[in-house]
PDB file of C-alpha atoms and ligand atoms in Angstrom:
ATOM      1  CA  UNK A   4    -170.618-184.553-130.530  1.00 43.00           C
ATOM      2  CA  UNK A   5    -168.080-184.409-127.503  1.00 45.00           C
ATOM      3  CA  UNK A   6    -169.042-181.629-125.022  1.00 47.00           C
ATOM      4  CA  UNK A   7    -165.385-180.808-124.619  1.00 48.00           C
ATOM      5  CA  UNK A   8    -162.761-178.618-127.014  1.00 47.00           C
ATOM      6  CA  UNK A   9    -159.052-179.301-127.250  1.00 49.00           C
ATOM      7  CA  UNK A  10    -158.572-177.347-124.354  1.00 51.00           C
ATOM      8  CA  UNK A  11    -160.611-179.854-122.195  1.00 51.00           C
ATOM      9  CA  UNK A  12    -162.621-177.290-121.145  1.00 53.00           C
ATOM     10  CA  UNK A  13    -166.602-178.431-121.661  1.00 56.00           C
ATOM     11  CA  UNK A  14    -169.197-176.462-123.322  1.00 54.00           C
ATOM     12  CA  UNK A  15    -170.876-175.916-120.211  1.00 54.00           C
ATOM     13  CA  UNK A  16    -167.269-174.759-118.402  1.00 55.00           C
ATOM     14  CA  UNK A  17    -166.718-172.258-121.250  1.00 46.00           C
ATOM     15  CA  UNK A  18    -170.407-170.764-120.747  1.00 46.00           C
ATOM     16  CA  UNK A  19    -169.606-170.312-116.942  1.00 48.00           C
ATOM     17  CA  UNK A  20    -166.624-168.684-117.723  1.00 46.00           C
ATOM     18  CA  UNK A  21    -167.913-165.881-120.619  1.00 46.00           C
ATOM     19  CA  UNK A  22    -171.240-165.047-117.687  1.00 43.00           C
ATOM     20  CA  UNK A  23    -167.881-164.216-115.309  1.00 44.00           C
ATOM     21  CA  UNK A  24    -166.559-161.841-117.584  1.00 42.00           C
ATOM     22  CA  UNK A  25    -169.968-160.484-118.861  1.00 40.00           C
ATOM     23  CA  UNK A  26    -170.650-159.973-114.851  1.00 40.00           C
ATOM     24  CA  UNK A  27    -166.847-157.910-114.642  1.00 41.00           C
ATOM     25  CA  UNK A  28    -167.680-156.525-117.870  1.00 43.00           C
ATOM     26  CA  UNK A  29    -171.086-154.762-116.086  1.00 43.00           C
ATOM     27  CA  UNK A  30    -169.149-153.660-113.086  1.00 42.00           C
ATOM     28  CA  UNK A  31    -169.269-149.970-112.419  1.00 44.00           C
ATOM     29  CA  UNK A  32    -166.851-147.875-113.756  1.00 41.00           C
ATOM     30  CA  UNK A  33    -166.166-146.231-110.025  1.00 41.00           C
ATOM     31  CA  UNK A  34    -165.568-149.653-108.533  1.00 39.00           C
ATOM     32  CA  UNK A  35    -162.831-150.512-111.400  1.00 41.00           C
ATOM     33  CA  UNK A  36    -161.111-146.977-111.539  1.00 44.00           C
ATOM     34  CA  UNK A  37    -160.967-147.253-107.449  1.00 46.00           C
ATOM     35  CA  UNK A  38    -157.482-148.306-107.528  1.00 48.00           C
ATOM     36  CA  UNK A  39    -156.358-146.164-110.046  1.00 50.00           C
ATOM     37  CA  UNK A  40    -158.204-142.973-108.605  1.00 53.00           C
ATOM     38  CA  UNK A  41    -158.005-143.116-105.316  1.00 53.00           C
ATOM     39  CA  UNK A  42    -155.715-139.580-104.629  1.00 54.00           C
ATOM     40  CA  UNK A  43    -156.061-138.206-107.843  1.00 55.00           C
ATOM     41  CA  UNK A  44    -156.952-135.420-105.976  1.00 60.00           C
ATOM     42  CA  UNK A  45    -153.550-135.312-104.392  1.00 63.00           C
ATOM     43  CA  UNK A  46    -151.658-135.708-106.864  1.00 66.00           C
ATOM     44  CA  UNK A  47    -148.554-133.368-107.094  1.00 63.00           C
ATOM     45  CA  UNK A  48    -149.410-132.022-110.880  1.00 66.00           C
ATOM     46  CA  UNK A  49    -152.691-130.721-109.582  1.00 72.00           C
ATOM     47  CA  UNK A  50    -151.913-129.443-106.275  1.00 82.00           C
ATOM     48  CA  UNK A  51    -150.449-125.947-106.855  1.00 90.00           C
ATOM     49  CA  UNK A  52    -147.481-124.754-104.542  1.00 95.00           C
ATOM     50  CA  UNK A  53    -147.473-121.058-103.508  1.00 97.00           C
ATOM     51  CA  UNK A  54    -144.380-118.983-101.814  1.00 97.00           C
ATOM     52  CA  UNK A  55    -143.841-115.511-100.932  1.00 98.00           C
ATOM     53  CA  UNK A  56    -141.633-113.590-103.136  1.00 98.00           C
ATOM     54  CA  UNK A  57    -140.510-110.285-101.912  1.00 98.00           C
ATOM     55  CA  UNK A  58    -138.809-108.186-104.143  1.00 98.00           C
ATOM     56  CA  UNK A  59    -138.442-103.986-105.093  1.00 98.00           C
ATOM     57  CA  UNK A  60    -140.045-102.810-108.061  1.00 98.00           C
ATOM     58  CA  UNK A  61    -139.666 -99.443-109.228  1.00 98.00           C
ATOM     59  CA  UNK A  62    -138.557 -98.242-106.074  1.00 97.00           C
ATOM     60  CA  UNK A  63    -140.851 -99.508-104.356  1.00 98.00           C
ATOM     61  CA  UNK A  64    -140.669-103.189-102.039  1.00 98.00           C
ATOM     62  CA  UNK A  65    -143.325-105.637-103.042  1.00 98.00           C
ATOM     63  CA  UNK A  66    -144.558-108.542-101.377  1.00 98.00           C
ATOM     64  CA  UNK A  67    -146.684-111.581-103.546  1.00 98.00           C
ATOM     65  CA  UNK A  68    -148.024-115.058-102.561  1.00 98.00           C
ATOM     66  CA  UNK A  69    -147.889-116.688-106.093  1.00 98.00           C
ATOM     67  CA  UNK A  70    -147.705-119.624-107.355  1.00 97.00           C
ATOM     68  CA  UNK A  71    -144.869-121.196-107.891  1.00 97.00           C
ATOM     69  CA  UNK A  72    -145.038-121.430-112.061  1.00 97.00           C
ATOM     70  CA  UNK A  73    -145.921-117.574-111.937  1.00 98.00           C
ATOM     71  CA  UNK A  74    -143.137-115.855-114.721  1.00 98.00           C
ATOM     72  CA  UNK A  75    -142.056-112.919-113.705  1.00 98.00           C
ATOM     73  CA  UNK A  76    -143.796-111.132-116.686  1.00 98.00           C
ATOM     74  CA  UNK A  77    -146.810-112.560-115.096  1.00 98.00           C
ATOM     75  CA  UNK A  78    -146.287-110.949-112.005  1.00 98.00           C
ATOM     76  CA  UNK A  79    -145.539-107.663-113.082  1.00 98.00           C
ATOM     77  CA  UNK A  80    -148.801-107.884-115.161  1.00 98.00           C
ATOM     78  CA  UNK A  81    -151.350-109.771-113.501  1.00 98.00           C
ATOM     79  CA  UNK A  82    -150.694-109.119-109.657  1.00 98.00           C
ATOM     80  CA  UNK A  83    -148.929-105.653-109.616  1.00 98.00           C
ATOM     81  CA  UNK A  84    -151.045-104.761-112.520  1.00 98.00           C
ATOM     82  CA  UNK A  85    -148.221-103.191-114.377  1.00 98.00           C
ATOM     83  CA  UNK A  86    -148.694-103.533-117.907  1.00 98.00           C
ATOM     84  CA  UNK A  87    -146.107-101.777-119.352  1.00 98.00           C
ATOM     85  CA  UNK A  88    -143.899-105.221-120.110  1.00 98.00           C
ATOM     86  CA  UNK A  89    -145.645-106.542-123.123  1.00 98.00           C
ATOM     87  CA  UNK A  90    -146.545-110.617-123.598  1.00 98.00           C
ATOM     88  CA  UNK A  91    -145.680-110.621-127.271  1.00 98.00           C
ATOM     89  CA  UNK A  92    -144.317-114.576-127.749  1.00 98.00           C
ATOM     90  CA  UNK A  93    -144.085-115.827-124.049  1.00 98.00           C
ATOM     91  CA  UNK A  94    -140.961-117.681-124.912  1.00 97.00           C
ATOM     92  CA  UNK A  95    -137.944-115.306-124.884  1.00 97.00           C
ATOM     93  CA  UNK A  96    -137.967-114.236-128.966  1.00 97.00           C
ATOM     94  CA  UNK A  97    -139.508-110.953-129.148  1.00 98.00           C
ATOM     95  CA  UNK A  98    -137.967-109.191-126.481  1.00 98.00           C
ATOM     96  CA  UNK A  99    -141.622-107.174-125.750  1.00 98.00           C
ATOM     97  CA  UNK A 100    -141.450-108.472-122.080  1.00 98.00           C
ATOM     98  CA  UNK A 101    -137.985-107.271-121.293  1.00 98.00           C
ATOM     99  CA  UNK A 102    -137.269-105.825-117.715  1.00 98.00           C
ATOM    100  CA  UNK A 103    -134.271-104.846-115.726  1.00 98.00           C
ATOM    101  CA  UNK A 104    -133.809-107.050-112.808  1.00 98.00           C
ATOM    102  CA  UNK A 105    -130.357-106.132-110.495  1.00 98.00           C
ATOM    103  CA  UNK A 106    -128.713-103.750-113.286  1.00 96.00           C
ATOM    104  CA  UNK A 107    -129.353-106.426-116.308  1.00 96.00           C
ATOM    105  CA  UNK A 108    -131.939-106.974-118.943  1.00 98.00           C
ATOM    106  CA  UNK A 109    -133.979-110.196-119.115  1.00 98.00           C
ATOM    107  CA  UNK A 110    -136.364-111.424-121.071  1.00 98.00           C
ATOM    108  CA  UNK A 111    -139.287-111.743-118.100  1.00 98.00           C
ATOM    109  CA  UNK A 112    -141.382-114.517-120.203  1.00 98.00           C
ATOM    110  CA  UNK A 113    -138.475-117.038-119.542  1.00 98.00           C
ATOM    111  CA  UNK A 114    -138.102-116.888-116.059  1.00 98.00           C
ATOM    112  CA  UNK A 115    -139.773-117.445-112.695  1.00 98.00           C
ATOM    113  CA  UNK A 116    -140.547-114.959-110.399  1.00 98.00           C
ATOM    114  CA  UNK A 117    -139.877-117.031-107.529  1.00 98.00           C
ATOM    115  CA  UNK A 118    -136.496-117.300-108.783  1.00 98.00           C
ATOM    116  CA  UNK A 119    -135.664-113.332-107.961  1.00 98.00           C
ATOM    117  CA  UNK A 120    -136.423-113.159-104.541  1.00 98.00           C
ATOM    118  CA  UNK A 121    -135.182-109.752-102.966  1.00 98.00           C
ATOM    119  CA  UNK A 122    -134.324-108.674-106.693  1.00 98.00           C
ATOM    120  CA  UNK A 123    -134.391-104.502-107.611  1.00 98.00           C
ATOM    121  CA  UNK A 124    -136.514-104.518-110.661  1.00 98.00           C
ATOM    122  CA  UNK A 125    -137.310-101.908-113.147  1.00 98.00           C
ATOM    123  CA  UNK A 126    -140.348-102.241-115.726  1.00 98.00           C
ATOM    124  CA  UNK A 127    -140.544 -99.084-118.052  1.00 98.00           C
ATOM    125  CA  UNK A 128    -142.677 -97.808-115.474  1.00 97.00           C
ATOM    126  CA  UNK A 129    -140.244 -96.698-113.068  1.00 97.00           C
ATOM    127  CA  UNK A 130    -138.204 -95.271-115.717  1.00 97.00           C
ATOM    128  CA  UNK A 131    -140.358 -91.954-116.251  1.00 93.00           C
ATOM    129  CA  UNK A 132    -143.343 -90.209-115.969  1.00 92.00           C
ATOM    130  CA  UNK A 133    -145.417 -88.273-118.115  1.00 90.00           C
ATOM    131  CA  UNK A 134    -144.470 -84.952-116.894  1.00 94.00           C
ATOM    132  CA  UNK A 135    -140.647 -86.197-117.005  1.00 95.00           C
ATOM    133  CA  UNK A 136    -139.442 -88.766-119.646  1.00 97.00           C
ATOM    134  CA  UNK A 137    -136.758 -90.693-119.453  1.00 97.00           C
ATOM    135  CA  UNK A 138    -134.397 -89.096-121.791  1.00 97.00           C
ATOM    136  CA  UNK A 139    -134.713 -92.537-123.973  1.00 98.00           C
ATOM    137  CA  UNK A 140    -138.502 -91.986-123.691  1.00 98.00           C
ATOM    138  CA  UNK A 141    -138.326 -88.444-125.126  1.00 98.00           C
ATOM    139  CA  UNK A 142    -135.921 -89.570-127.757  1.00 98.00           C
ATOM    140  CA  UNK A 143    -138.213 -92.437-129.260  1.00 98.00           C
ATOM    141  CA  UNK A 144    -141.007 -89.130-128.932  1.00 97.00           C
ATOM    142  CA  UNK A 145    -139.146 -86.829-130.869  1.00 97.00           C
ATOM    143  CA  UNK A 146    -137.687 -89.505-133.106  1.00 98.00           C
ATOM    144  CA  UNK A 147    -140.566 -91.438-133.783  1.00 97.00           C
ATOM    145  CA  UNK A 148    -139.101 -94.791-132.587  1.00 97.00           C
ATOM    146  CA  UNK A 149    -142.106 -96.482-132.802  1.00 97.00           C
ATOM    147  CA  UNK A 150    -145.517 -97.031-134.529  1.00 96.00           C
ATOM    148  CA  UNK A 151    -147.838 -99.353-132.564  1.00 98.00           C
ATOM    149  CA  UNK A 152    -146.072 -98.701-129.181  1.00 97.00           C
ATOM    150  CA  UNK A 153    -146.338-102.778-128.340  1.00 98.00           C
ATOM    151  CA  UNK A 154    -142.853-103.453-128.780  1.00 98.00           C
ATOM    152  CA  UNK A 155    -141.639-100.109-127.012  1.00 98.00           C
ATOM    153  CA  UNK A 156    -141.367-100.797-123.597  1.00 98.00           C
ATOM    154  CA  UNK A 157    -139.406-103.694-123.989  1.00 98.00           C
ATOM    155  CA  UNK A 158    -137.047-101.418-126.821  1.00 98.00           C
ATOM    156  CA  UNK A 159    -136.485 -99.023-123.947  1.00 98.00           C
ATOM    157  CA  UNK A 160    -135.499-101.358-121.436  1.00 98.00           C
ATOM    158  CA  UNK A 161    -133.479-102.794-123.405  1.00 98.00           C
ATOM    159  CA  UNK A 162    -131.976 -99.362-125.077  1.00 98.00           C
ATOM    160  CA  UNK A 163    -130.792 -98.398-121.177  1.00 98.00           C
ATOM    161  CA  UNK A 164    -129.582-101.129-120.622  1.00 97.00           C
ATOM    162  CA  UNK A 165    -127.259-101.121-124.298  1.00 96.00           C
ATOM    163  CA  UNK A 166    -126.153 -97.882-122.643  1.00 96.00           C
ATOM    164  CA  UNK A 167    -125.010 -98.943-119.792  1.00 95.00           C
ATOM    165  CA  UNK A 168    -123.156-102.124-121.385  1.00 94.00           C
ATOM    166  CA  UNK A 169    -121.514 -99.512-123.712  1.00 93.00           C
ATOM    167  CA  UNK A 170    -120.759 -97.110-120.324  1.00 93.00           C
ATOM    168  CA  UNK A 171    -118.827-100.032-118.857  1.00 94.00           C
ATOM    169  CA  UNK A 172    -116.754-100.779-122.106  1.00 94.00           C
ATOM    170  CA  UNK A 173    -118.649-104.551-122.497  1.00 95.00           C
ATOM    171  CA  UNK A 174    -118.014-105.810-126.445  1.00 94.00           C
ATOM    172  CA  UNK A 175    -120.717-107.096-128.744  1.00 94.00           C
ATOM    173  CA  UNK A 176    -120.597-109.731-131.668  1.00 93.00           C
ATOM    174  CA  UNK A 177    -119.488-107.091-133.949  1.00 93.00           C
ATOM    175  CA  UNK A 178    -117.148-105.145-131.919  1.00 93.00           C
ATOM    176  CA  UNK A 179    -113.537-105.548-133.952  1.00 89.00           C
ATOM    177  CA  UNK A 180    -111.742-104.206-131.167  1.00 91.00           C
ATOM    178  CA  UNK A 181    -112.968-106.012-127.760  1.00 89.00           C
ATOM    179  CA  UNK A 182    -110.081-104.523-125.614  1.00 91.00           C
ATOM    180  CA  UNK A 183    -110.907-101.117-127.123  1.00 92.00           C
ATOM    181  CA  UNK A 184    -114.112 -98.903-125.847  1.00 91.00           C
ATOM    182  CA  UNK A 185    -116.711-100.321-127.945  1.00 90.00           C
ATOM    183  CA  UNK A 186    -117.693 -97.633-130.611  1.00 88.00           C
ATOM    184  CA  UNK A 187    -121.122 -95.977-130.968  1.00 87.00           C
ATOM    185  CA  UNK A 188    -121.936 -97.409-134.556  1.00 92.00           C
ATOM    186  CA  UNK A 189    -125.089 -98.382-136.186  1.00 94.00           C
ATOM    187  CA  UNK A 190    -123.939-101.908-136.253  1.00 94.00           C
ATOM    188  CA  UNK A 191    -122.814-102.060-132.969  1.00 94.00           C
ATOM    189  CA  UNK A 192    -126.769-100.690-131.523  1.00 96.00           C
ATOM    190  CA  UNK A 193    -128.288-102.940-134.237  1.00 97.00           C
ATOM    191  CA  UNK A 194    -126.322-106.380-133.224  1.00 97.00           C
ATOM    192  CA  UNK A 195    -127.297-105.448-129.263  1.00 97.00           C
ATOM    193  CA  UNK A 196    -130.725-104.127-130.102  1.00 97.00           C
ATOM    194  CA  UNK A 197    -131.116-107.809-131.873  1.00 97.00           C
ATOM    195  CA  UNK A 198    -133.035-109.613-129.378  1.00 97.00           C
ATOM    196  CA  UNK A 199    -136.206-106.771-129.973  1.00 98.00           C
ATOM    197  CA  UNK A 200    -138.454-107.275-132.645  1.00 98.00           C
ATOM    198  CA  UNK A 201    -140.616-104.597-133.724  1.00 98.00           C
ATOM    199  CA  UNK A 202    -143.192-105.855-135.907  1.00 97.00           C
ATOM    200  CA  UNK A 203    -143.879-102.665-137.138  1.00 97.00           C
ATOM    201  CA  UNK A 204    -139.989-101.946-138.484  1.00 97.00           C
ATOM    202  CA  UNK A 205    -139.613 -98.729-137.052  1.00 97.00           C
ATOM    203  CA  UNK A 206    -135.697 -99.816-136.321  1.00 97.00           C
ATOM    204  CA  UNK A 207    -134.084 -97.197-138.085  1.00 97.00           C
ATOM    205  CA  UNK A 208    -135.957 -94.574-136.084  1.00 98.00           C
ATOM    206  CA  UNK A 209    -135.097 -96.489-132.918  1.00 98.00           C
ATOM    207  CA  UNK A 210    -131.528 -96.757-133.486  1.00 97.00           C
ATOM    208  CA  UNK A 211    -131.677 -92.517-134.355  1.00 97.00           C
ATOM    209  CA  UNK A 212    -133.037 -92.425-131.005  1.00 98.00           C
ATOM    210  CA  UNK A 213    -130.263 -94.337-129.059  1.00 97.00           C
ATOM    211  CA  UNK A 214    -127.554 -92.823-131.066  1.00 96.00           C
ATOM    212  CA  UNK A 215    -128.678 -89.174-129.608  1.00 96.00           C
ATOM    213  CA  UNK A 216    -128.888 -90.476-125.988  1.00 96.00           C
ATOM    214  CA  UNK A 217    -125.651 -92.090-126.290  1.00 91.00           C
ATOM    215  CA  UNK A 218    -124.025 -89.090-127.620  1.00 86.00           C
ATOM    216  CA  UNK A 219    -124.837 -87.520-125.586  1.00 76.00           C
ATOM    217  CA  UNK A 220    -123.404 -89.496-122.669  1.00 66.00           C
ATOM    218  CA  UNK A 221    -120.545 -90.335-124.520  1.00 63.00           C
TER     219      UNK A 221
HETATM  220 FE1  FES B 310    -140.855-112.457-123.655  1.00 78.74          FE
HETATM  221 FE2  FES B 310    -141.425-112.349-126.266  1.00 78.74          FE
HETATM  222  S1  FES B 310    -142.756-112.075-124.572  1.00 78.74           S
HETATM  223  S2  FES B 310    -139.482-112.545-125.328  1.00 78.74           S
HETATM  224 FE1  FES B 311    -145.193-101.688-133.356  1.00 78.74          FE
HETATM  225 FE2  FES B 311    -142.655-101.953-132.663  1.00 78.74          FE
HETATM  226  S1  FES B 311    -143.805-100.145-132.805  1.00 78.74           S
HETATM  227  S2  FES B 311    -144.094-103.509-132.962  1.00 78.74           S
END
């Protein structure tokens, strides 16, 4: 029997080659990964960045040192500690996190707090107190906007900000007239009360609510 295959390679070469990879196979794991891990410490998806955002909430200015991914939900609720803004789907569909930064509702879930540096923003704390409501606030109270009270907040924010849209003569989806004042209809609070859910379905009730206020501004 020949001692070599049709690879000319003899028995006795083939054996010294499988006891080289049997000896690699053994290594330890540390001294193969070594390339590979070397820095994995530094790399850039596990170091975490940090700036100072400065901005005014409710009156009053702020100063945090977050980290750079921080929402601005997150923010508000984990480092000022105001809870009022609700996390209901952390990716702008409920409308339970809305706030108004510089004049305008946004949905705080979907967007960085880094990103409103030097920003006036309102939560539905700074809108009232308990001794004096917000004249939305006492509406949803003597209207009974509301059942649960998670979705609120964000309704309220929201609700002043409608009001001011409507102050300023800014058309909706459903407005058949946009060069005329837009017009105080149930439609026209439903279509821009849209991007609130309240899980509980006390819309009716919350549209009553707005209707008064905006009467009575009208
Ligand atoms: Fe922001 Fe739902 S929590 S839209
Ligand atoms: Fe409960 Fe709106 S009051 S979700």
């Amino acid at each position: 029997m020949s001692d070599s295959d049709d690879n000319g390679l003899s028995r006795r070469q083939v054996l010294a080659l499988g006891g080289g990879l049997v000896v690699l196979g053994s290594a330890p794991v540390s001294t193969l990964a070594a390339p590979h891990d070397k820095g994995a410490d530094e790399s850039p998806v596990r170091r975490t960045v940090t700036s100072t955002v400065a901005f005014v909430v409710n009156g009053r200015r702020r100063e945090l040192e977050l980290d750079n991914r921080t929402s601005l939900l997150d923010a508000m609720r984990e480092h000022l500690h105001l809870t009022g803004s609700k996390k209901g789907c952390d990716q702008g569909q409920c409308g339970a996190c809305t706030m108004i930064v510089d004049g305008q509702r946004i949905n705080s879930c979907l967007t960085l707090a880094i990103m409103h540096q030097d920003a006036e923003i309102t939560t539905i704390e700074g809108l009232g107190t308990t001794e004096s409501l917000h004249p939305l606030q006492a509406a949803f109270v003597k209207h009974d906007g509301y059942q649960c009270g998670y979705c609120t907040p964000g309704q309220i924010c929201s609700a002043v900000s409608v009001l001011d849209e409507i102050k300023r003569g800014i058309p909706s989806h459903v407005s058949g007239d946009i060069t005329a004042p837009p017009q105080l209809t149930s439609n026209e609070l439903r279509e821009r009360m849209s991007g609130n859910i309240c899980r509980c379905g006390a819309y009716s009730n919350i549209i009553e609510a707005i209707t008064e206020v905006a009467g009575e501004r009208a």
